[in-house]
Short mmCIF file of C-alpha atoms in Angstrom, two decimals:
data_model
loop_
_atom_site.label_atom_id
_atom_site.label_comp_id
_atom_site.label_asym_id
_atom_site.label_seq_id
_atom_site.Cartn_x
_atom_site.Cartn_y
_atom_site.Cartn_z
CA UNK W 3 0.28 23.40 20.54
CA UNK W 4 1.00 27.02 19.02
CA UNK W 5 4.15 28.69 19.73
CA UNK W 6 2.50 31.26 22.04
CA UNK W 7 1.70 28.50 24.50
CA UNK W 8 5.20 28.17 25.14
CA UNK W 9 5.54 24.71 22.54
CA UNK W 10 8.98 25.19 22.04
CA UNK W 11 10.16 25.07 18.40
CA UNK W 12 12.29 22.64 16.55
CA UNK W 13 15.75 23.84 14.76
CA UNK W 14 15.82 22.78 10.85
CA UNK W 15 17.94 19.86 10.03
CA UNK W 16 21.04 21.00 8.88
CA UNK W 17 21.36 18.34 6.60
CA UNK W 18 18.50 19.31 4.05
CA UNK W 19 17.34 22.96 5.84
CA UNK W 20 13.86 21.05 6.56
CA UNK W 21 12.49 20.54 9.76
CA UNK W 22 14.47 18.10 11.80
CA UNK W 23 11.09 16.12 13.16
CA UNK W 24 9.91 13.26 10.18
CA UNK W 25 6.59 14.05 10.87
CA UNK W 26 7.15 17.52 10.27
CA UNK W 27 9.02 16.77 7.14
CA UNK W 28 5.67 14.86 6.08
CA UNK W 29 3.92 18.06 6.70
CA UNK W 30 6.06 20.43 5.09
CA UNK W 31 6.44 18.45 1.69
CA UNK W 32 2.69 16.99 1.64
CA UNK W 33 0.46 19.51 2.25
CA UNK W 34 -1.29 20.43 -0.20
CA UNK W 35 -5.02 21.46 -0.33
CA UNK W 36 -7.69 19.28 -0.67
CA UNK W 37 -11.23 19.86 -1.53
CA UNK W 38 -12.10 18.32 1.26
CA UNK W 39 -9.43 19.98 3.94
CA UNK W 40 -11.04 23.52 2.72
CA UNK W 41 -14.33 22.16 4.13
CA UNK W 42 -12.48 22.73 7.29
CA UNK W 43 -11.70 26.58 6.92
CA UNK W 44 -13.17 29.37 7.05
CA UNK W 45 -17.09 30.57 7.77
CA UNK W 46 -19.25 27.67 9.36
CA UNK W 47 -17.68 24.36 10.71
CA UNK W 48 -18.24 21.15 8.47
CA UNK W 49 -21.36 19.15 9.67
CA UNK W 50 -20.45 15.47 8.87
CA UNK W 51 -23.23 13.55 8.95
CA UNK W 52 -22.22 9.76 9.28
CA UNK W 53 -23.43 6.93 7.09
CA UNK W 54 -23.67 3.31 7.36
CA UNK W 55 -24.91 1.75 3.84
CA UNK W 56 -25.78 3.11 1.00
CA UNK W 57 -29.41 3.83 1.15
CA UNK W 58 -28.01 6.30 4.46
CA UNK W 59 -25.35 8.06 2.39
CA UNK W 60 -27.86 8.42 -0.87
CA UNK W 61 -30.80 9.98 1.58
CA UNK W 62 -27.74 12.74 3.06
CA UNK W 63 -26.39 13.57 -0.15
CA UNK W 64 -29.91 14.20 -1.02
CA UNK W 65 -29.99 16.72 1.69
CA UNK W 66 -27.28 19.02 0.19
CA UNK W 67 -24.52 17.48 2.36
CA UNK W 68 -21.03 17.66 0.23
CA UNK W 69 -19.15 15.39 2.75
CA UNK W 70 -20.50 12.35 4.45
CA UNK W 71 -18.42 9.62 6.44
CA UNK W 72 -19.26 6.30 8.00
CA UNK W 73 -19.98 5.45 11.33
CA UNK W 74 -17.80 2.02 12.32
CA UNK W 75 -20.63 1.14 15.05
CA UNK W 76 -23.22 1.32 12.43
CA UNK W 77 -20.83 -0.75 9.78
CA UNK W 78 -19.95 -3.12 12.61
CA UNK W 79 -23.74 -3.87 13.98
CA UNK W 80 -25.17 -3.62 10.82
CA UNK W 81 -23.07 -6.97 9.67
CA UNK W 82 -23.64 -8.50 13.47
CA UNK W 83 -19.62 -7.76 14.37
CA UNK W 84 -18.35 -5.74 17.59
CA UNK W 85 -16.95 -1.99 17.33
CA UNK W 86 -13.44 -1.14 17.56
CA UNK W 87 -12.68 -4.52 17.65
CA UNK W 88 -10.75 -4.64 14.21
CA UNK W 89 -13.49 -7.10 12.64
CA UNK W 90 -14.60 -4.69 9.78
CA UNK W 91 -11.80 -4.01 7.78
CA UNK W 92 -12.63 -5.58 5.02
CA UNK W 93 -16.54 -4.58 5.34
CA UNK W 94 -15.30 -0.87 5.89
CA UNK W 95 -12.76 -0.71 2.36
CA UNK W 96 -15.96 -2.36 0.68
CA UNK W 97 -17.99 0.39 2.01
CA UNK W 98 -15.92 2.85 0.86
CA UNK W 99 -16.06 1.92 -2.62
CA UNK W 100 -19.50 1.74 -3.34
CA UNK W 101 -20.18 5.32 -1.06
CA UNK W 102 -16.98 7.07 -2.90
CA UNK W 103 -19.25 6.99 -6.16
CA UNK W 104 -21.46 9.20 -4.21
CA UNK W 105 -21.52 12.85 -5.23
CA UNK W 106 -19.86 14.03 -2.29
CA UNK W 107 -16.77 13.90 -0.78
CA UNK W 108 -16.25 10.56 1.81
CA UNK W 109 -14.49 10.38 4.97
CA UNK W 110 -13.90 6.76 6.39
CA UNK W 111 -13.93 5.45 10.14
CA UNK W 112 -11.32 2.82 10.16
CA UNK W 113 -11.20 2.96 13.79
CA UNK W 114 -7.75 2.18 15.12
CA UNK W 115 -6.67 1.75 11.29
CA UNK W 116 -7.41 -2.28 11.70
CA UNK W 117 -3.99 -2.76 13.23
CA UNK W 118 -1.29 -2.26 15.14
CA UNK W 119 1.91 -2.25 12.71
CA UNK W 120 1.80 1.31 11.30
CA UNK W 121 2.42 -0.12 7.66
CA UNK W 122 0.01 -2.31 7.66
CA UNK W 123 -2.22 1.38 9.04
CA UNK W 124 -0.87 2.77 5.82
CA UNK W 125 -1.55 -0.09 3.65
CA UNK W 126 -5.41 0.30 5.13
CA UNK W 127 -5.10 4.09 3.93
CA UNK W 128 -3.66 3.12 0.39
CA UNK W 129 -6.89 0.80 0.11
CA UNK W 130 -9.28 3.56 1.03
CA UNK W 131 -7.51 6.25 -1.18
CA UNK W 132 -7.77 4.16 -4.04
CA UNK W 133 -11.43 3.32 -3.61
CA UNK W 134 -12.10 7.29 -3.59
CA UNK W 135 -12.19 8.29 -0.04
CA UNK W 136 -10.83 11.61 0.53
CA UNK W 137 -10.24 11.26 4.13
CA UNK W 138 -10.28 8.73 7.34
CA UNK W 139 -10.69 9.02 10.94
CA UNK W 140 -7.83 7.06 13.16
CA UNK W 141 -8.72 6.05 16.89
CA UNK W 142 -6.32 5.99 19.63
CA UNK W 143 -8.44 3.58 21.64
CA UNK W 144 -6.95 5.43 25.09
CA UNK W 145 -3.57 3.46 24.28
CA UNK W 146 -0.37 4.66 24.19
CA UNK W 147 0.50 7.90 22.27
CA UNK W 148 3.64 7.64 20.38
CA UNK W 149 1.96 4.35 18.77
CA UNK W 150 -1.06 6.15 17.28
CA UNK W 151 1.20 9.00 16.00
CA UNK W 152 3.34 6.40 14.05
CA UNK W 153 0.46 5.38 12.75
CA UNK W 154 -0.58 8.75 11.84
CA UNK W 155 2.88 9.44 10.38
CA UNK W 156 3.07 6.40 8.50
CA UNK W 157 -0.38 7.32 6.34
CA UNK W 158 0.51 10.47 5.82
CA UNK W 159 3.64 9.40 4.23
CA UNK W 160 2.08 6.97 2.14
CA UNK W 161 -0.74 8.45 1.52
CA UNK W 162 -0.26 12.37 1.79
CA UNK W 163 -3.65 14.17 0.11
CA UNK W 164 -5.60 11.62 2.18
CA UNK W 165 -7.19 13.97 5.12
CA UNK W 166 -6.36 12.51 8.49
CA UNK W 167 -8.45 13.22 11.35
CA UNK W 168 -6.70 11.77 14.55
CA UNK W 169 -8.73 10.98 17.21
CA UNK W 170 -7.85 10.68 21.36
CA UNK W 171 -10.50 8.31 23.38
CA UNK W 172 -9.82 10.09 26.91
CA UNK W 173 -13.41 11.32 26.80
CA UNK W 174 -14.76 8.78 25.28
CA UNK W 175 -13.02 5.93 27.06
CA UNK W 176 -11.08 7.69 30.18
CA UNK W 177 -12.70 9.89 32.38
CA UNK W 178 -11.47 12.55 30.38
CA UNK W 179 -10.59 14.83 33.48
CA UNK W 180 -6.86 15.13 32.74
CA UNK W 181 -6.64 18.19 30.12
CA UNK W 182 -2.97 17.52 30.29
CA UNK W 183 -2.93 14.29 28.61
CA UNK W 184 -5.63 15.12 25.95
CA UNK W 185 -3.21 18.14 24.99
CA UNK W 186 -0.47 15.87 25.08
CA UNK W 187 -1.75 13.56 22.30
CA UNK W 188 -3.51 15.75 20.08
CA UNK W 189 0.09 17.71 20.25
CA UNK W 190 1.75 14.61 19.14
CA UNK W 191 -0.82 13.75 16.56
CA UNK W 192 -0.53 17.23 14.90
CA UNK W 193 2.93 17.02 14.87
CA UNK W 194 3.03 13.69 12.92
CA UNK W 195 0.99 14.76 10.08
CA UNK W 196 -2.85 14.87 11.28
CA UNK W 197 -4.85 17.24 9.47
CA UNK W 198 -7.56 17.54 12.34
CA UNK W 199 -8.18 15.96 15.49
CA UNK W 200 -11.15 14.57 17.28
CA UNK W 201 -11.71 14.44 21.06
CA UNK W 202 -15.53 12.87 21.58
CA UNK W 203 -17.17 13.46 24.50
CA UNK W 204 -15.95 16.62 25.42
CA UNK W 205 -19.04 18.97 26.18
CA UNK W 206 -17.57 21.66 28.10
CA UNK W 207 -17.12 25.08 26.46
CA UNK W 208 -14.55 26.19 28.31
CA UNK W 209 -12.04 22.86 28.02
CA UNK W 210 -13.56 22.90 24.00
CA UNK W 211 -12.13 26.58 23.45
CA UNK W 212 -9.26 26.34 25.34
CA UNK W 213 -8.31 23.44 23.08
CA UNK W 214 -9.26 25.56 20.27
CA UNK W 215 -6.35 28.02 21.30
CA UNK W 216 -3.58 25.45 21.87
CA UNK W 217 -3.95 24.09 17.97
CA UNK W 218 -2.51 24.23 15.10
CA UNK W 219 -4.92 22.39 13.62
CA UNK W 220 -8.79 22.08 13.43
CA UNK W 221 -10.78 20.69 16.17
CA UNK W 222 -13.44 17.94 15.23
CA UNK W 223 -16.31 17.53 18.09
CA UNK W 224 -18.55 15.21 18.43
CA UNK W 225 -22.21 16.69 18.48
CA UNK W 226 -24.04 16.16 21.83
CA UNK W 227 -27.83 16.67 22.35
CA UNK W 228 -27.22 17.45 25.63
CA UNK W 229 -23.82 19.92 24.62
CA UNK W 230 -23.70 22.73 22.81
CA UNK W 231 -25.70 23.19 19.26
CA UNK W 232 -23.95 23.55 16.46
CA UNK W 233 -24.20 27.40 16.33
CA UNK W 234 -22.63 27.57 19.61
CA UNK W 235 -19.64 24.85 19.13
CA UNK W 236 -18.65 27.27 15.80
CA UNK W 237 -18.08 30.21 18.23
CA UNK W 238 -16.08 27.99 20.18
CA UNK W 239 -13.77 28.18 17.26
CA UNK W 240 -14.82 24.36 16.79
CA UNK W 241 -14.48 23.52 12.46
CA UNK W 242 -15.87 20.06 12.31
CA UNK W 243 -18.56 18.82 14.26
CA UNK W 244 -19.61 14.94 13.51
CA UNK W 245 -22.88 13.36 13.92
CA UNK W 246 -20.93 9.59 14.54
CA UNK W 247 -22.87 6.94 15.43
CA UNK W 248 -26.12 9.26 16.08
CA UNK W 249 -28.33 9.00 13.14
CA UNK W 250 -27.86 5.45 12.97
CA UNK W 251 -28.96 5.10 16.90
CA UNK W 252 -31.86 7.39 15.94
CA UNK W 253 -32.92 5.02 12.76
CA UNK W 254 -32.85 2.43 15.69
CA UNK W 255 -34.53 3.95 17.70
CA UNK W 256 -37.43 4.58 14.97
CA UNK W 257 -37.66 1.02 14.38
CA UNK W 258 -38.48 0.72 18.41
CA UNK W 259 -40.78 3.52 18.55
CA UNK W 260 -42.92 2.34 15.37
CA UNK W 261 -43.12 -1.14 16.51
CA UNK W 262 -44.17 0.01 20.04
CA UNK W 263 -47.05 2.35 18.46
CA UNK W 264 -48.39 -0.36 15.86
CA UNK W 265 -47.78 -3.22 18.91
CA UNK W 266 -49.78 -0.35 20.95
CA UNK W 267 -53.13 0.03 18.75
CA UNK W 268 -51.86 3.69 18.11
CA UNK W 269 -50.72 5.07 14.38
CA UNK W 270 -46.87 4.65 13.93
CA UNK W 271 -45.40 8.12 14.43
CA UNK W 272 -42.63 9.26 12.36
CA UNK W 273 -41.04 9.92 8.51
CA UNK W 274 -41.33 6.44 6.62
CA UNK W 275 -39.89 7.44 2.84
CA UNK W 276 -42.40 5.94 0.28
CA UNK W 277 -41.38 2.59 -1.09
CA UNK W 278 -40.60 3.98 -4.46
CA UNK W 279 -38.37 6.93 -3.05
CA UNK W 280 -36.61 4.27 -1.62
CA UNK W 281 -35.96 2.49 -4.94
CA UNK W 282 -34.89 5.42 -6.63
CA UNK W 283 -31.82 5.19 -4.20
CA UNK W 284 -30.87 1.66 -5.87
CA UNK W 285 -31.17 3.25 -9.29
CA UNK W 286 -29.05 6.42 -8.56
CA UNK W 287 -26.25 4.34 -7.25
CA UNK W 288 -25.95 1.98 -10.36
CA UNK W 289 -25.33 5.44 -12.14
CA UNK W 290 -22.85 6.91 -10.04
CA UNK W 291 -21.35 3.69 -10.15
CA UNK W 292 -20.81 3.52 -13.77
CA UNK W 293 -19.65 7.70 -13.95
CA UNK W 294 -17.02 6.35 -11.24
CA UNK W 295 -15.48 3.43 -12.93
CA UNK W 296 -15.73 5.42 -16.23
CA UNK W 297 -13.16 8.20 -14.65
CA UNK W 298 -10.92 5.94 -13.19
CA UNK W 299 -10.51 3.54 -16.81
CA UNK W 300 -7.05 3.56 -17.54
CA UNK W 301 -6.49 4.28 -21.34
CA UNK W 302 -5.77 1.78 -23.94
CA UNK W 303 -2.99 2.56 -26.24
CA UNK W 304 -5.37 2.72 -29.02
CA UNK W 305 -7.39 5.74 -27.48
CA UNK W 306 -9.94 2.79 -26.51
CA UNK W 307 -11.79 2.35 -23.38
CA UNK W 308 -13.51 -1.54 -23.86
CA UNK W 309 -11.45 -3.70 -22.69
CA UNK W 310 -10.11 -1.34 -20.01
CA UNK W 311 -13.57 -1.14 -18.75
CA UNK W 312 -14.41 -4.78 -18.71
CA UNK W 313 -10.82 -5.04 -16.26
CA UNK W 314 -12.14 -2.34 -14.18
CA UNK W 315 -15.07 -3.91 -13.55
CA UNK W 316 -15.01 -5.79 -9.68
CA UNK W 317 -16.35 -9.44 -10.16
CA UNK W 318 -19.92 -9.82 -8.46
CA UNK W 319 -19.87 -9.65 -4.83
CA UNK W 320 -20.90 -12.07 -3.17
CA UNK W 321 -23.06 -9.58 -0.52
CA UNK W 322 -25.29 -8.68 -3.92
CA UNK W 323 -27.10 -11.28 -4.30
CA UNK W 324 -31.22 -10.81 -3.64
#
C-alpha cells in the first residue's frame, strides 16, 4: 500500500540504518533490474502469453513475444496429473529447462512453490534459476497470508534477480467480494519481496484501478474475454496482463471443434500449421539447445571447453524417447 493511503511507515533499524522489516531488507539490498522486471515499466503492459510444451512456446516466440511463461493446468493435464495439487514439480523444473533455451525471456508457474516449508519454496526457485528462468509465479491457494509471504521472502533471499510475481486466489477461489482482504495480502506480499502481484478473476475496473493506486508494485491481471481488452486494462494502470491457462483451453477446444466438423460431414474449420512447419519447431530447439549449454560451460583450466561440455550435457531423458 503507498504511503498516501495512510500505510504507515517503518523506522530503520538502528542497528545497521536499514529498514527494520527482513523483507524489506531483501528489497533494499536485492533489487536490482532485470531484463525481464523492465518488461513491467513503462509504455504498454507485458502480454504473457502462457505455454505448455515446447512446440507452444516455439509457435509464441515465433510471434515476436520476448517473454512467455507456462501454464501449470496445461503442464499438469498435459502429463494426466491434477492442478495445484503439487504433482508437477518435477515436470515443471524439466519444463523450464528445455523452454529457458528459448529466445525469450521465461516465467514459471510453480503454483504454490510445490510446498509448504518456505526453504524447500526457495530450493524450488534455486532449481528454476539455474535452468534459466527469469521469473516464477507463487499461488496463495486462498490460505493463510503470512505463510505465502514467507515463502515469498524466503526466494527472494535465495534467489534475489529471480522476478517474483505473488499471486492471491480470493477471486479465483473465494468469492472475491472482500477488497479488504485482497489488499491485505498483496500488501504483505509486496512487503516481503514480490516484484508483482497477481489477483485472477478480478474483472471490475473500478476494484482493478483502485488496486492500481494502493501499490507499490505492478499489478498482473488475468485477461478475461468477457473483461476488459487489453487496451482498456493498460489505462487501468494494469502492467502485466497473462493469458494463463487460455490458449491451452482454446487448443482444446480446436481439437473438439475439428473433430465435431469432420465427425459432422462438414470441412474442419480452423489454423492447422503444415506438418513440416511443425517439424521445423523440433529442429530450432536442438539449436537453441546447444547455444544454451554452450553459454553456461564452465571453463577448463586449459582455456578448453570438451570435456566441460560432455559434463554439461543432461543424460537422455527418459520422456525422449519416440
Amino acid at each position: 500500500m503507498n504511503a498516501d493511503q495512510g500505510h504507515p511507515s517503518r523506522p530503520p533499524d538502528s542497528r545497521t540504518g536499514g529498514p527494520a522489516h527482513p523483507a524489506e531488507a531483501v528489497r533494499h539490498t536485492a533489487s536490482r533490474p532485470t531484463p525481464f522486471a523492465a518488461l513491467h515499466g513503462t509504455g504498454a503492459p507485458l502480454l504473457l502469453p502462457n505455454a505448455w510444451d515446447h512446440a507452444s512456446a516455439a509457435l509464441l516466440a515465433g510471434e515476436g513475444f520476448a517473454a512467455i511463461g507456462t501454464t501449470s493446468l496445461g503442464v499438469a493435464a498435459s502429463a494426466g496429473l491434477p492442478d495445484g495439487a503439487g504433482a508437477t514439480r518435477e515436470l515443471t523444473v524439466r519444463l523450464a529447462r528445455r523452454l529457458a533455451a528459448g529466445p525469450y525471456l521465461l516465467s514459471v508457474d510453480a503454483e504454490d512453490g510445490f510446498a509448504q516449508d518456505p526453504d524447500e519454496v526457495a530450493a524450488v526457485a534455486r532449481e528454476l534459476a539455474a535452468a534459466g528462468a527469469a521469473g516464477v509465479n507463487l499461488e496463495d491457494g486462498f490460505g493463510p497470508a503470512e505463510a505465502h509471504a514467507a515463502k515469498i521472502a524466503a526466494v527472494k533471499a535465495a534467489v534475489p534477480d529471480l522476478f517474483v510475481n505473488a499471486r492471491t486466489d480470493t477471486h479465483w477461489l473465494g468469492d472475491g467480494t472482500d477488497d479488504r482482504d485482497t489488499l491485505h495480502r498483496l500488501d504483505l506480499y509486496q512487503q516481503a519481496g514480490a516484484d508483482c502481484v497477481f489477483v485472477p478473476g478480478l474483472t471490475d475496473p473500478t476494484r482493478i484501478s483502485a488496486l492500481v493506486k494502493s501499490l507499490d508494485v505492478p499489478l498482473n491481471i488475468l485477461y478475461s474475454p468477457s473483461g476488459p481488452p487489453v487496451a482498456h486494462l493498460a489505462d487501468l494502470g494494469v502492467r502485466r496482463v497473462s493469458l494463463g491457462s487460455f490458449l491451452y483451453r482454446r487448443a482444446l477446444g480446436a481439437v473438439l471443434d475439428a473433430v465435431g466438423d469432420i465427425r459432422a460431414g462438414r470441412p474442419a474449420e480452423g489454423t492447422a500449421p503444415p506438418y513440416d512447419a511443425v517439424q521445423a519447431l523440433g529442429r530450432r530447439s536442438s539449436r537453441h539447445q546447444h547455444q544454451h549449454q554452450h553459454q553456461h560451460l564452465p571453463a577448463r583450466s586449459d582455456g578448453g571447453t570438451r570435456g566441460a561440455r560432455q559434463r554439461a550435457v543432461a543424460p537422455p531423458d527418459p520422456d525422449d524417447r519416440p
